[in-house]
Short mmCIF file of C-alpha atoms and ligand atoms in Angstrom, two decimals:
data_model
loop_
_atom_site.label_atom_id
_atom_site.label_comp_id
_atom_site.label_asym_id
_atom_site.label_seq_id
_atom_site.Cartn_x
_atom_site.Cartn_y
_atom_site.Cartn_z
CA MET A 535 24.46 -30.75 -1.15
CA PHE A 536 23.25 -27.64 -1.09
CA LYS A 537 20.15 -26.06 1.01
CA ALA A 538 17.25 -23.17 0.90
CA ASN A 539 17.92 -20.11 3.00
CA GLU A 540 16.12 -21.28 5.94
CA ASN A 541 13.69 -18.33 6.07
CA TYR A 542 12.49 -18.75 3.48
CA LEU A 543 10.88 -21.89 4.31
CA LYS A 544 9.90 -21.32 7.15
CA LEU A 545 6.66 -18.54 4.66
CA PRO A 546 2.83 -20.41 4.82
CA GLY A 547 1.47 -20.67 1.57
CA ASP A 548 0.71 -17.72 -0.65
CA TYR A 549 -2.79 -18.69 1.09
CA LEU A 550 -4.69 -16.26 0.65
CA PHE A 551 -4.77 -15.28 -3.62
CA SER A 552 -4.67 -19.04 -3.68
CA THR A 553 -7.44 -19.71 -2.21
CA ILE A 554 -9.51 -17.27 -3.21
CA ALA A 555 -8.77 -18.68 -7.32
CA ALA A 556 -8.87 -21.79 -6.30
CA LYS A 557 -12.48 -20.94 -5.27
CA ILE A 558 -13.49 -19.33 -7.81
CA GLU A 559 -12.26 -22.23 -10.79
CA ALA A 560 -14.31 -24.68 -8.56
CA TYR A 561 -17.36 -22.87 -8.35
CA GLY A 562 -17.02 -21.97 -11.80
CA ALA A 563 -16.68 -25.65 -12.85
CA ALA A 564 -19.33 -26.55 -11.32
CA HIS A 565 -21.78 -23.65 -12.58
CA PRO A 566 -20.01 -22.73 -16.35
CA ASP A 567 -23.99 -20.82 -16.74
CA LYS A 568 -23.14 -18.36 -13.80
CA ALA A 569 -19.25 -18.28 -13.66
CA ALA A 570 -19.33 -16.26 -16.71
CA ASN A 571 -21.75 -13.64 -14.46
CA ILE A 572 -19.17 -13.68 -11.45
CA VAL A 573 -19.09 -9.34 -10.04
CA ARG A 574 -14.81 -9.30 -8.94
CA LEU A 575 -14.23 -6.95 -5.89
CA GLY A 576 -11.58 -8.18 -4.31
CA ILE A 577 -8.67 -7.57 -6.99
CA GLY A 578 -6.24 -4.82 -5.76
CA ASP A 579 -5.01 -3.69 -9.07
CA VAL A 580 -6.95 -0.23 -10.98
CA THR A 581 -8.92 -1.05 -14.17
CA GLN A 582 -8.33 2.65 -16.26
CA PRO A 583 -6.00 3.28 -18.10
CA LEU A 584 -2.71 5.58 -18.53
CA ALA A 585 -4.43 8.52 -18.69
CA PRO A 586 -3.61 10.90 -22.41
CA SER A 587 -1.19 13.41 -21.49
CA ILE A 588 1.28 10.06 -19.67
CA VAL A 589 0.68 8.72 -22.74
CA ARG A 590 2.17 11.23 -24.35
CA ALA A 591 5.40 11.96 -22.56
CA LEU A 592 6.48 7.34 -22.48
CA HIS A 593 5.49 8.49 -26.28
CA ASP A 594 8.19 11.33 -26.46
CA ALA A 595 10.63 9.84 -24.50
CA VAL A 596 10.40 6.72 -26.39
CA ASP A 597 11.50 8.50 -29.53
CA GLU A 598 14.51 10.22 -27.16
CA MET A 599 15.89 7.11 -27.23
CA ALA A 600 15.56 6.32 -30.70
CA ASP A 601 17.80 8.97 -31.26
CA ALA A 602 21.83 8.66 -30.62
CA ALA A 603 21.78 12.78 -30.27
CA THR A 604 19.41 12.18 -26.58
CA PHE A 605 19.40 8.22 -25.34
CA ARG A 606 20.11 7.85 -22.22
CA GLY A 607 20.97 4.55 -20.43
CA TYR A 608 21.61 4.04 -16.98
CA ALA A 609 19.49 6.86 -15.24
CA PRO A 610 21.91 7.75 -12.10
CA ASP A 611 21.40 5.96 -8.33
CA LEU A 612 18.70 8.03 -6.95
CA GLY A 613 16.58 9.19 -10.22
CA TYR A 614 16.21 12.05 -12.66
CA ASP A 615 16.36 15.09 -11.16
CA PHE A 616 13.72 16.48 -13.17
CA LEU A 617 11.56 13.95 -11.11
CA ARG A 618 12.84 14.36 -7.86
CA GLN A 619 12.50 17.61 -8.12
CA ALA A 620 8.80 17.54 -9.41
CA ILE A 621 8.43 14.62 -6.47
CA VAL A 622 9.44 17.89 -3.88
CA ASP A 623 7.70 20.78 -5.34
CA ASN A 624 4.52 18.90 -5.54
CA ASP A 625 4.15 16.22 -3.06
CA PHE A 626 5.44 18.40 0.02
CA THR A 627 6.48 21.83 -0.30
CA PRO A 628 3.14 22.50 -0.95
CA ARG A 629 1.88 21.06 2.55
CA GLY A 630 4.82 22.93 4.45
CA ALA A 631 6.75 18.86 4.78
CA ASP A 632 10.77 19.50 4.43
CA VAL A 633 11.80 17.06 1.91
CA ARG A 634 14.86 17.67 -0.17
CA PRO A 635 15.50 16.04 -4.25
CA ASP A 636 18.62 14.22 -2.07
CA GLU A 637 16.97 12.48 0.03
CA VAL A 638 13.69 10.77 -2.28
CA PHE A 639 15.15 7.49 -4.23
CA VAL A 640 13.16 6.68 -7.13
CA SER A 641 11.82 3.05 -7.47
CA ASP A 642 10.02 0.67 -9.54
CA GLY A 643 7.83 0.73 -7.21
CA ALA A 644 6.29 0.57 -3.20
CA LYS A 645 6.89 -3.23 -3.16
CA SER A 646 10.06 -3.37 -3.23
CA ASP A 647 10.62 -0.34 -1.47
CA SER A 648 8.85 -1.97 1.74
CA ALA A 649 9.96 -4.72 1.45
CA ASN A 650 13.41 -3.78 0.69
CA ILE A 651 13.30 -1.19 3.69
CA GLN A 652 14.80 -3.84 6.67
CA GLU A 653 17.95 -4.91 5.02
CA ILE A 654 19.38 -1.43 7.00
CA PHE A 655 18.25 -1.99 9.97
CA SER A 656 20.11 -4.47 12.57
CA ALA A 657 19.61 -8.42 12.60
CA ASP A 658 17.80 -8.25 15.34
CA ALA A 659 15.21 -5.36 15.17
CA ARG A 660 11.84 -5.97 16.39
CA ILE A 661 8.94 -5.03 13.96
CA ALA A 662 5.91 -3.69 15.80
CA VAL A 663 2.53 -4.36 12.19
CA CYS A 664 -1.25 -3.42 12.16
CA ASP A 665 -3.11 -6.26 11.71
CA PRO A 666 -5.02 -6.26 10.03
CA VAL A 667 -1.79 -5.48 7.74
CA TYR A 668 -0.21 -5.78 4.07
CA PRO A 669 1.48 -9.03 4.34
CA VAL A 670 5.16 -7.59 2.67
CA TYR A 671 6.40 -5.86 5.39
CA VAL A 672 6.15 -9.49 8.01
CA ASP A 673 7.22 -10.90 4.99
CA SER A 674 10.29 -9.62 4.23
CA ASN A 675 10.68 -9.98 7.80
CA VAL A 676 10.55 -13.23 7.69
CA MET A 677 12.66 -13.62 4.72
CA ALA A 678 15.58 -11.46 6.41
CA GLY A 679 15.20 -14.14 9.67
CA ARG A 680 13.98 -11.30 12.23
CA THR A 681 11.20 -13.17 13.20
CA GLY A 682 10.86 -16.39 14.76
CA ALA A 683 8.01 -18.97 13.40
CA TYR A 684 4.70 -18.91 12.57
CA SER A 685 1.70 -20.39 14.01
CA GLN A 686 -0.84 -22.16 12.21
CA GLU A 687 -3.16 -21.89 15.27
CA THR A 688 -3.17 -18.46 16.26
CA GLY A 689 -2.18 -16.71 11.81
CA LEU A 690 0.77 -14.98 14.45
CA TRP A 691 4.35 -14.39 14.01
CA SER A 692 5.83 -15.03 17.28
CA ASN A 693 8.74 -12.06 18.13
CA VAL A 694 7.04 -9.45 15.45
CA THR A 695 4.65 -6.86 17.59
CA TYR A 696 1.17 -7.04 16.37
CA MET A 697 -0.78 -3.87 16.95
CA PRO A 698 -4.80 -5.23 16.94
CA CYS A 699 -7.06 -2.76 14.82
CA THR A 700 -10.43 -2.94 15.98
CA GLN A 701 -13.65 -1.15 15.56
CA GLU A 702 -12.94 -0.03 18.76
CA ASN A 703 -9.86 1.83 18.16
CA GLY A 704 -11.40 2.47 14.61
CA PHE A 705 -9.26 0.54 13.05
CA VAL A 706 -6.19 2.71 13.91
CA ALA A 707 -3.77 1.08 16.28
CA ASP A 708 -2.94 1.96 19.82
CA LEU A 709 1.02 3.26 20.52
CA PRO A 710 2.85 0.20 22.08
CA ASP A 711 3.81 0.27 25.13
CA SER A 712 6.32 2.03 26.23
CA ASP A 713 9.11 -1.42 26.98
CA ALA A 714 7.39 -3.32 23.92
CA GLY A 715 11.03 -2.75 22.65
CA ILE A 716 9.92 -2.01 19.33
CA SER A 717 12.58 -0.97 17.07
CA ILE A 718 10.63 -0.38 13.39
CA ILE A 719 7.04 0.56 13.00
CA TYR A 720 5.29 -0.08 9.89
CA LEU A 721 1.97 2.38 9.70
CA CYS A 722 -0.18 2.70 5.74
CA PHE A 723 -2.16 5.20 5.98
CA PRO A 724 -5.22 5.14 4.10
CA ASN A 725 -4.90 2.11 4.71
CA ASN A 726 -5.59 -1.29 2.75
CA PRO A 727 -7.30 -3.55 3.51
CA THR A 728 -9.49 -1.74 6.50
CA GLY A 729 -9.88 2.00 4.24
CA ALA A 730 -9.47 3.67 7.72
CA VAL A 731 -7.06 6.89 7.97
CA ILE A 732 -5.58 8.74 11.04
CA ASP A 733 -5.86 12.15 11.33
CA ARG A 734 -2.40 14.87 12.13
CA ALA A 735 -2.97 14.38 16.07
CA ARG A 736 -2.39 10.48 15.63
CA LEU A 737 -0.01 10.79 13.52
CA GLN A 738 2.42 12.72 15.75
CA ALA A 739 1.35 10.84 18.52
CA TRP A 740 3.27 7.21 16.79
CA VAL A 741 5.94 9.72 15.86
CA ASP A 742 6.92 11.17 19.75
CA TYR A 743 6.14 7.81 20.62
CA ALA A 744 9.00 6.91 17.53
CA ASN A 745 11.53 9.84 18.35
CA GLU A 746 10.88 9.19 22.10
CA HIS A 747 11.66 5.09 21.44
CA GLY A 748 14.02 5.32 19.67
CA ALA A 749 12.11 3.60 17.14
CA VAL A 750 11.93 4.07 12.35
CA ILE A 751 8.05 3.88 11.29
CA VAL A 752 7.75 2.76 7.88
CA TYR A 753 5.41 4.96 6.63
CA ASP A 754 3.53 3.24 3.52
CA ALA A 755 1.32 6.20 1.81
CA ALA A 756 0.82 4.69 -1.68
CA TYR A 757 -3.20 5.77 -1.31
CA GLU A 758 -2.37 9.20 -0.22
CA ALA A 759 -4.24 10.48 -3.38
CA TYR A 760 -7.63 9.01 -2.47
CA ILE A 761 -7.62 11.65 0.82
CA THR A 762 -10.65 14.01 0.30
CA ASP A 763 -10.21 15.55 3.95
CA PRO A 764 -8.50 18.54 3.33
CA ALA A 765 -7.76 18.00 7.06
CA LEU A 766 -5.71 14.73 7.61
CA PRO A 767 -2.37 14.28 6.83
CA HIS A 768 -1.34 13.53 3.06
CA SER A 769 2.68 12.70 5.13
CA ILE A 770 4.47 11.43 7.42
CA TYR A 771 6.82 15.26 7.02
CA GLU A 772 4.16 17.22 8.22
CA CYS A 773 4.38 16.27 11.47
CA ASP A 774 7.35 18.23 13.67
CA GLY A 775 10.06 15.94 14.25
CA ALA A 776 9.44 12.98 11.49
CA ARG A 777 12.14 13.69 9.69
CA SER A 778 14.01 11.90 12.61
CA CYS A 779 12.55 8.67 13.27
CA ALA A 780 10.59 7.99 9.54
CA VAL A 781 10.64 6.23 6.67
CA GLU A 782 8.02 7.16 4.31
CA ILE A 783 7.22 5.57 0.60
CA ARG A 784 5.19 6.46 -2.06
CA SER A 785 3.99 4.58 -4.94
CA PHE A 786 2.23 5.60 -8.57
CA SER A 787 0.17 2.39 -9.63
CA LYS A 788 -2.60 3.35 -7.34
CA ASN A 789 -2.51 7.97 -8.20
CA ALA A 790 -2.09 7.26 -11.78
CA GLY A 791 -2.02 3.84 -13.04
CA PHE A 792 1.16 2.85 -12.78
CA THR A 793 0.28 -0.63 -11.91
CA GLY A 794 2.15 -2.51 -15.18
CA THR A 795 4.42 0.46 -15.67
CA ARG A 796 5.58 0.80 -12.02
CA LEU A 797 7.22 3.09 -10.79
CA GLY A 798 7.09 4.53 -6.97
CA TYR A 799 10.28 6.22 -4.62
CA THR A 800 10.76 6.25 -1.27
CA VAL A 801 11.90 9.61 0.85
CA VAL A 802 14.59 9.08 3.60
CA PRO A 803 15.83 12.64 5.50
CA CYS A 804 19.47 12.48 6.25
CA ASP A 805 18.52 14.22 9.81
CA LEU A 806 17.57 9.96 10.20
CA ARG A 807 19.99 8.66 12.35
CA ASP A 808 20.32 5.45 14.04
CA ALA A 809 22.08 4.36 17.77
CA ASN A 810 25.53 5.13 16.83
CA GLY A 811 24.66 8.67 14.41
CA VAL A 812 24.78 5.94 11.33
CA ALA A 813 22.70 8.33 8.69
CA MET A 814 20.17 5.59 7.25
CA ARG A 815 19.80 8.43 3.99
CA ASP A 816 23.60 6.63 2.91
CA LEU A 817 22.92 3.27 3.50
CA TRP A 818 19.91 3.72 1.61
CA ALA A 819 21.89 5.01 -0.35
CA ARG A 820 24.53 3.16 -0.85
CA ARG A 821 21.89 0.26 -1.45
CA HIS A 822 20.52 1.62 -4.08
CA GLY A 823 23.52 1.81 -5.95
CA THR A 824 24.38 -1.73 -4.86
CA LYS A 825 21.06 -3.73 -5.86
CA PHE A 826 19.45 -2.20 -8.41
CA ASN A 827 19.52 0.21 -11.52
CA GLY A 828 17.04 3.11 -11.90
CA ALA A 829 14.01 2.98 -12.68
CA PRO A 830 13.70 3.61 -17.12
CA TYR A 831 14.15 6.75 -18.51
CA ILE A 832 10.86 6.55 -20.08
CA VAL A 833 9.10 5.85 -16.94
CA GLN A 834 10.66 8.19 -14.80
CA ARG A 835 9.27 10.83 -18.14
CA ALA A 836 5.44 9.16 -17.59
CA GLY A 837 5.62 10.30 -13.61
CA GLU A 838 6.44 13.59 -14.27
CA ALA A 839 4.35 14.13 -16.51
CA VAL A 840 1.52 12.96 -13.49
CA TYR A 841 2.30 16.29 -12.06
CA SER A 842 1.76 18.61 -15.01
CA GLU A 843 -1.44 20.52 -14.58
CA GLN A 844 -3.05 18.15 -17.50
CA GLY A 845 -1.45 14.73 -16.01
CA ARG A 846 -3.47 15.49 -12.06
CA SER A 847 -6.68 16.49 -13.36
CA GLU A 848 -6.44 13.45 -15.54
CA THR A 849 -5.28 11.42 -13.00
CA GLY A 850 -7.14 13.32 -10.02
CA GLU A 851 -10.60 12.79 -12.61
CA GLN A 852 -9.93 9.08 -12.39
CA ILE A 853 -9.34 9.07 -8.01
CA ARG A 854 -13.25 10.44 -8.63
CA PHE A 855 -14.60 8.58 -10.38
CA TYR A 856 -12.84 5.00 -8.00
CA MET A 857 -13.61 7.67 -5.09
CA GLU A 858 -18.13 7.41 -6.10
CA ASN A 859 -17.58 3.91 -7.10
CA ALA A 860 -16.54 3.57 -3.34
CA ARG A 861 -19.13 6.37 -2.10
CA ILE A 862 -21.68 3.73 -4.62
CA ILE A 863 -20.43 0.92 -2.31
CA LEU A 864 -20.83 2.18 0.82
CA GLU A 865 -24.00 4.06 1.29
CA GLY A 866 -25.93 1.32 -0.59
CA LEU A 867 -24.52 -1.84 2.07
CA ARG A 868 -25.02 0.75 4.76
CA ALA A 869 -28.22 1.25 3.80
CA ALA A 870 -29.12 -3.03 3.15
CA GLY A 871 -27.86 -2.49 6.34
CA TYR A 872 -25.01 -3.94 6.86
CA GLU A 873 -21.91 -2.55 9.32
CA VAL A 874 -19.10 -0.65 6.89
CA SER A 875 -16.51 1.31 6.95
CA GLY A 876 -13.16 3.11 5.15
CA GLY A 877 -14.44 3.97 1.28
CA VAL A 878 -14.44 7.86 1.72
CA ASN A 879 -10.12 8.62 2.20
CA ALA A 880 -9.88 5.86 0.47
CA PRO A 881 -10.33 2.56 -2.10
CA TYR A 882 -10.98 0.01 0.06
CA ILE A 883 -14.71 -0.55 2.28
CA TRP A 884 -14.13 -3.30 5.24
CA LEU A 885 -17.39 -5.33 5.75
CA LYS A 886 -18.69 -6.31 9.25
CA THR A 887 -20.05 -9.71 8.69
CA PRO A 888 -23.83 -10.02 9.98
CA ASP A 889 -24.17 -12.32 12.28
CA GLY A 890 -20.60 -13.74 13.24
CA THR A 891 -19.96 -15.38 10.24
CA THR A 892 -16.51 -15.65 9.71
CA SER A 893 -14.83 -13.78 6.45
CA TRP A 894 -14.70 -17.52 4.15
CA GLU A 895 -18.10 -18.35 5.32
CA PHE A 896 -18.80 -14.54 3.94
CA PHE A 897 -17.38 -15.37 0.87
CA ASP A 898 -18.43 -18.32 -0.34
CA GLN A 899 -21.84 -17.28 0.51
CA LEU A 900 -21.36 -14.47 -1.54
CA LEU A 901 -19.45 -16.68 -4.57
CA GLU A 902 -22.07 -19.20 -4.77
CA SER A 903 -25.25 -17.23 -3.62
CA VAL A 904 -24.98 -14.15 -5.92
CA GLN A 905 -21.96 -14.17 -7.15
CA VAL A 906 -19.98 -11.40 -6.66
CA VAL A 907 -16.41 -11.76 -5.01
CA GLY A 908 -14.70 -10.38 -2.42
CA THR A 909 -12.02 -10.61 0.29
CA PRO A 910 -11.77 -12.28 3.31
CA GLY A 911 -10.19 -9.63 6.28
CA SER A 912 -9.15 -12.81 8.30
CA GLY A 913 -5.98 -13.39 5.19
CA PHE A 914 -4.78 -10.13 6.40
CA GLY A 915 -4.62 -11.47 9.58
CA PRO A 916 -6.41 -12.62 12.63
CA SER A 917 -8.34 -8.90 13.68
CA GLY A 918 -9.68 -9.07 9.99
CA GLU A 919 -11.38 -12.38 10.98
CA GLY A 920 -14.56 -11.47 10.89
CA TYR A 921 -14.47 -8.50 7.95
CA PHE A 922 -14.54 -9.06 4.56
CA ARG A 923 -12.68 -6.52 1.89
CA LEU A 924 -14.43 -4.63 -1.00
CA THR A 925 -12.44 -2.68 -3.59
CA ALA A 926 -13.55 0.58 -5.83
CA PHE A 927 -11.53 -0.24 -8.85
CA GLY A 928 -13.25 -2.02 -10.69
CA SER A 929 -15.76 -0.12 -13.60
CA ARG A 930 -18.78 1.68 -12.74
CA GLU A 931 -21.56 -1.82 -13.26
CA SER A 932 -19.38 -3.64 -10.56
CA ALA A 933 -19.80 -1.73 -8.19
CA LEU A 934 -23.79 -0.71 -8.55
CA GLU A 935 -24.37 -4.71 -9.58
CA ALA A 936 -22.19 -6.04 -6.60
CA VAL A 937 -24.49 -3.69 -4.08
CA GLU A 938 -27.58 -4.73 -5.93
CA ARG A 939 -26.94 -8.57 -5.10
CA ILE A 940 -25.68 -8.48 -1.53
CA LYS A 941 -28.74 -6.91 -0.57
CA ALA A 942 -30.51 -9.54 -2.41
CA LEU A 943 -28.46 -11.32 -0.02
C1 PLP B 496 -0.70 -1.34 -4.38
C2 PLP B 496 -0.09 -1.12 -3.16
C3 PLP B 496 1.86 -0.42 -3.23
C4 PLP B 496 1.87 -0.48 -4.17
O1 PLP B 496 2.60 -1.66 -4.58
P1 PLP B 496 3.51 -0.91 -5.77
O2 PLP B 496 4.44 -1.76 -5.70
O3 PLP B 496 3.89 0.63 -5.70
O4 PLP B 496 2.15 -1.11 -7.38
C5 PLP B 496 1.62 -0.10 -2.10
N1 PLP B 496 1.76 -0.83 -0.43
C6 PLP B 496 0.54 -1.07 -0.38
C7 PLP B 496 -0.50 -1.43 1.25
C8 PLP B 496 -0.02 -1.30 -1.68
O5 PLP B 496 -1.66 -2.12 -1.29
#
């Protein structure tokens, strides 16, 4: 009889979002009059439609696919040149970051890339993650057998180094000890779930640590477009030495509304080499060639349109819309006496639950008393306990209404 992959059996269920859904459903069943009135600030999905210039590029590309003279089949392994060149010219060169088109790998999104990148590293590599954390980094390593067992009691995996992100360190993890034996460090800035950002000096310190200790940084910059402070780095390649220690992952989901359209990319520099001089770029190319057949041509054309003058202006407008929601939530809750952070260079607001209530107690209280839904911080890791995540991705009305209701709590 065949057996399932035992690594998958170690994974606890998708506790966080399934529990949230179950609680909302139970509440709705018990209070049908109030169920329609729930304000949701829990979702991590955008709500604004694709911008007109992007939709036009999609339509044009569909027409090309309908004509034998311009039809396209399989895309090149790394993605189309027009998109990889636009990426380099817009996301890196203007920021002084040295990234070349043959180091850019176009994909169907940052979730798959951030889950898959671990495959090119040794099976016994030790990973380090921030706590709280986007769950994909850990779960993908669990599936690959790189972790020990999960403890229900502590909410932590063995053989994983957790780096607490707390009020004390401004929700930016401290550098691990020199003898921590870490090979892969996952960082995400601007951060999901805390909304924290990293300044250039601190990011440089991570790059220096990685180069010194022979570690690689997987840098998830999915929220880079939300940075408003001109002093903050958008790419890890703005730091000296990052080409020899970092991979960067980007997404078109949060900056241009591609959550349902699917497009992202990963940069693996030629200078990133392992202990034996193996070029990780070539391994990622090999993996890409074997396991992936490319993002759709029409979607890559849509991605190119994001970088057009009109595309940049339209998507910039959408981001400003979400960030006005963030400002309303952040300032409204602060004025009401809550301790809140994030929400300035990121679409997430990180709220400290009042009077020592747990994240889940606060969730229940908000749902039952004022019908507002957010995400319990403890669902992202033990250091998230006592915090609550609110997102700016809803409508203007939902942001305004949520603030009024939470104030009335
Ligand atoms: C939303 C998000 C992504 C983007 O995922 P896609 O697969 O590109 O939609 C990546 N990383 C983090 C931390 C995210 O929150």
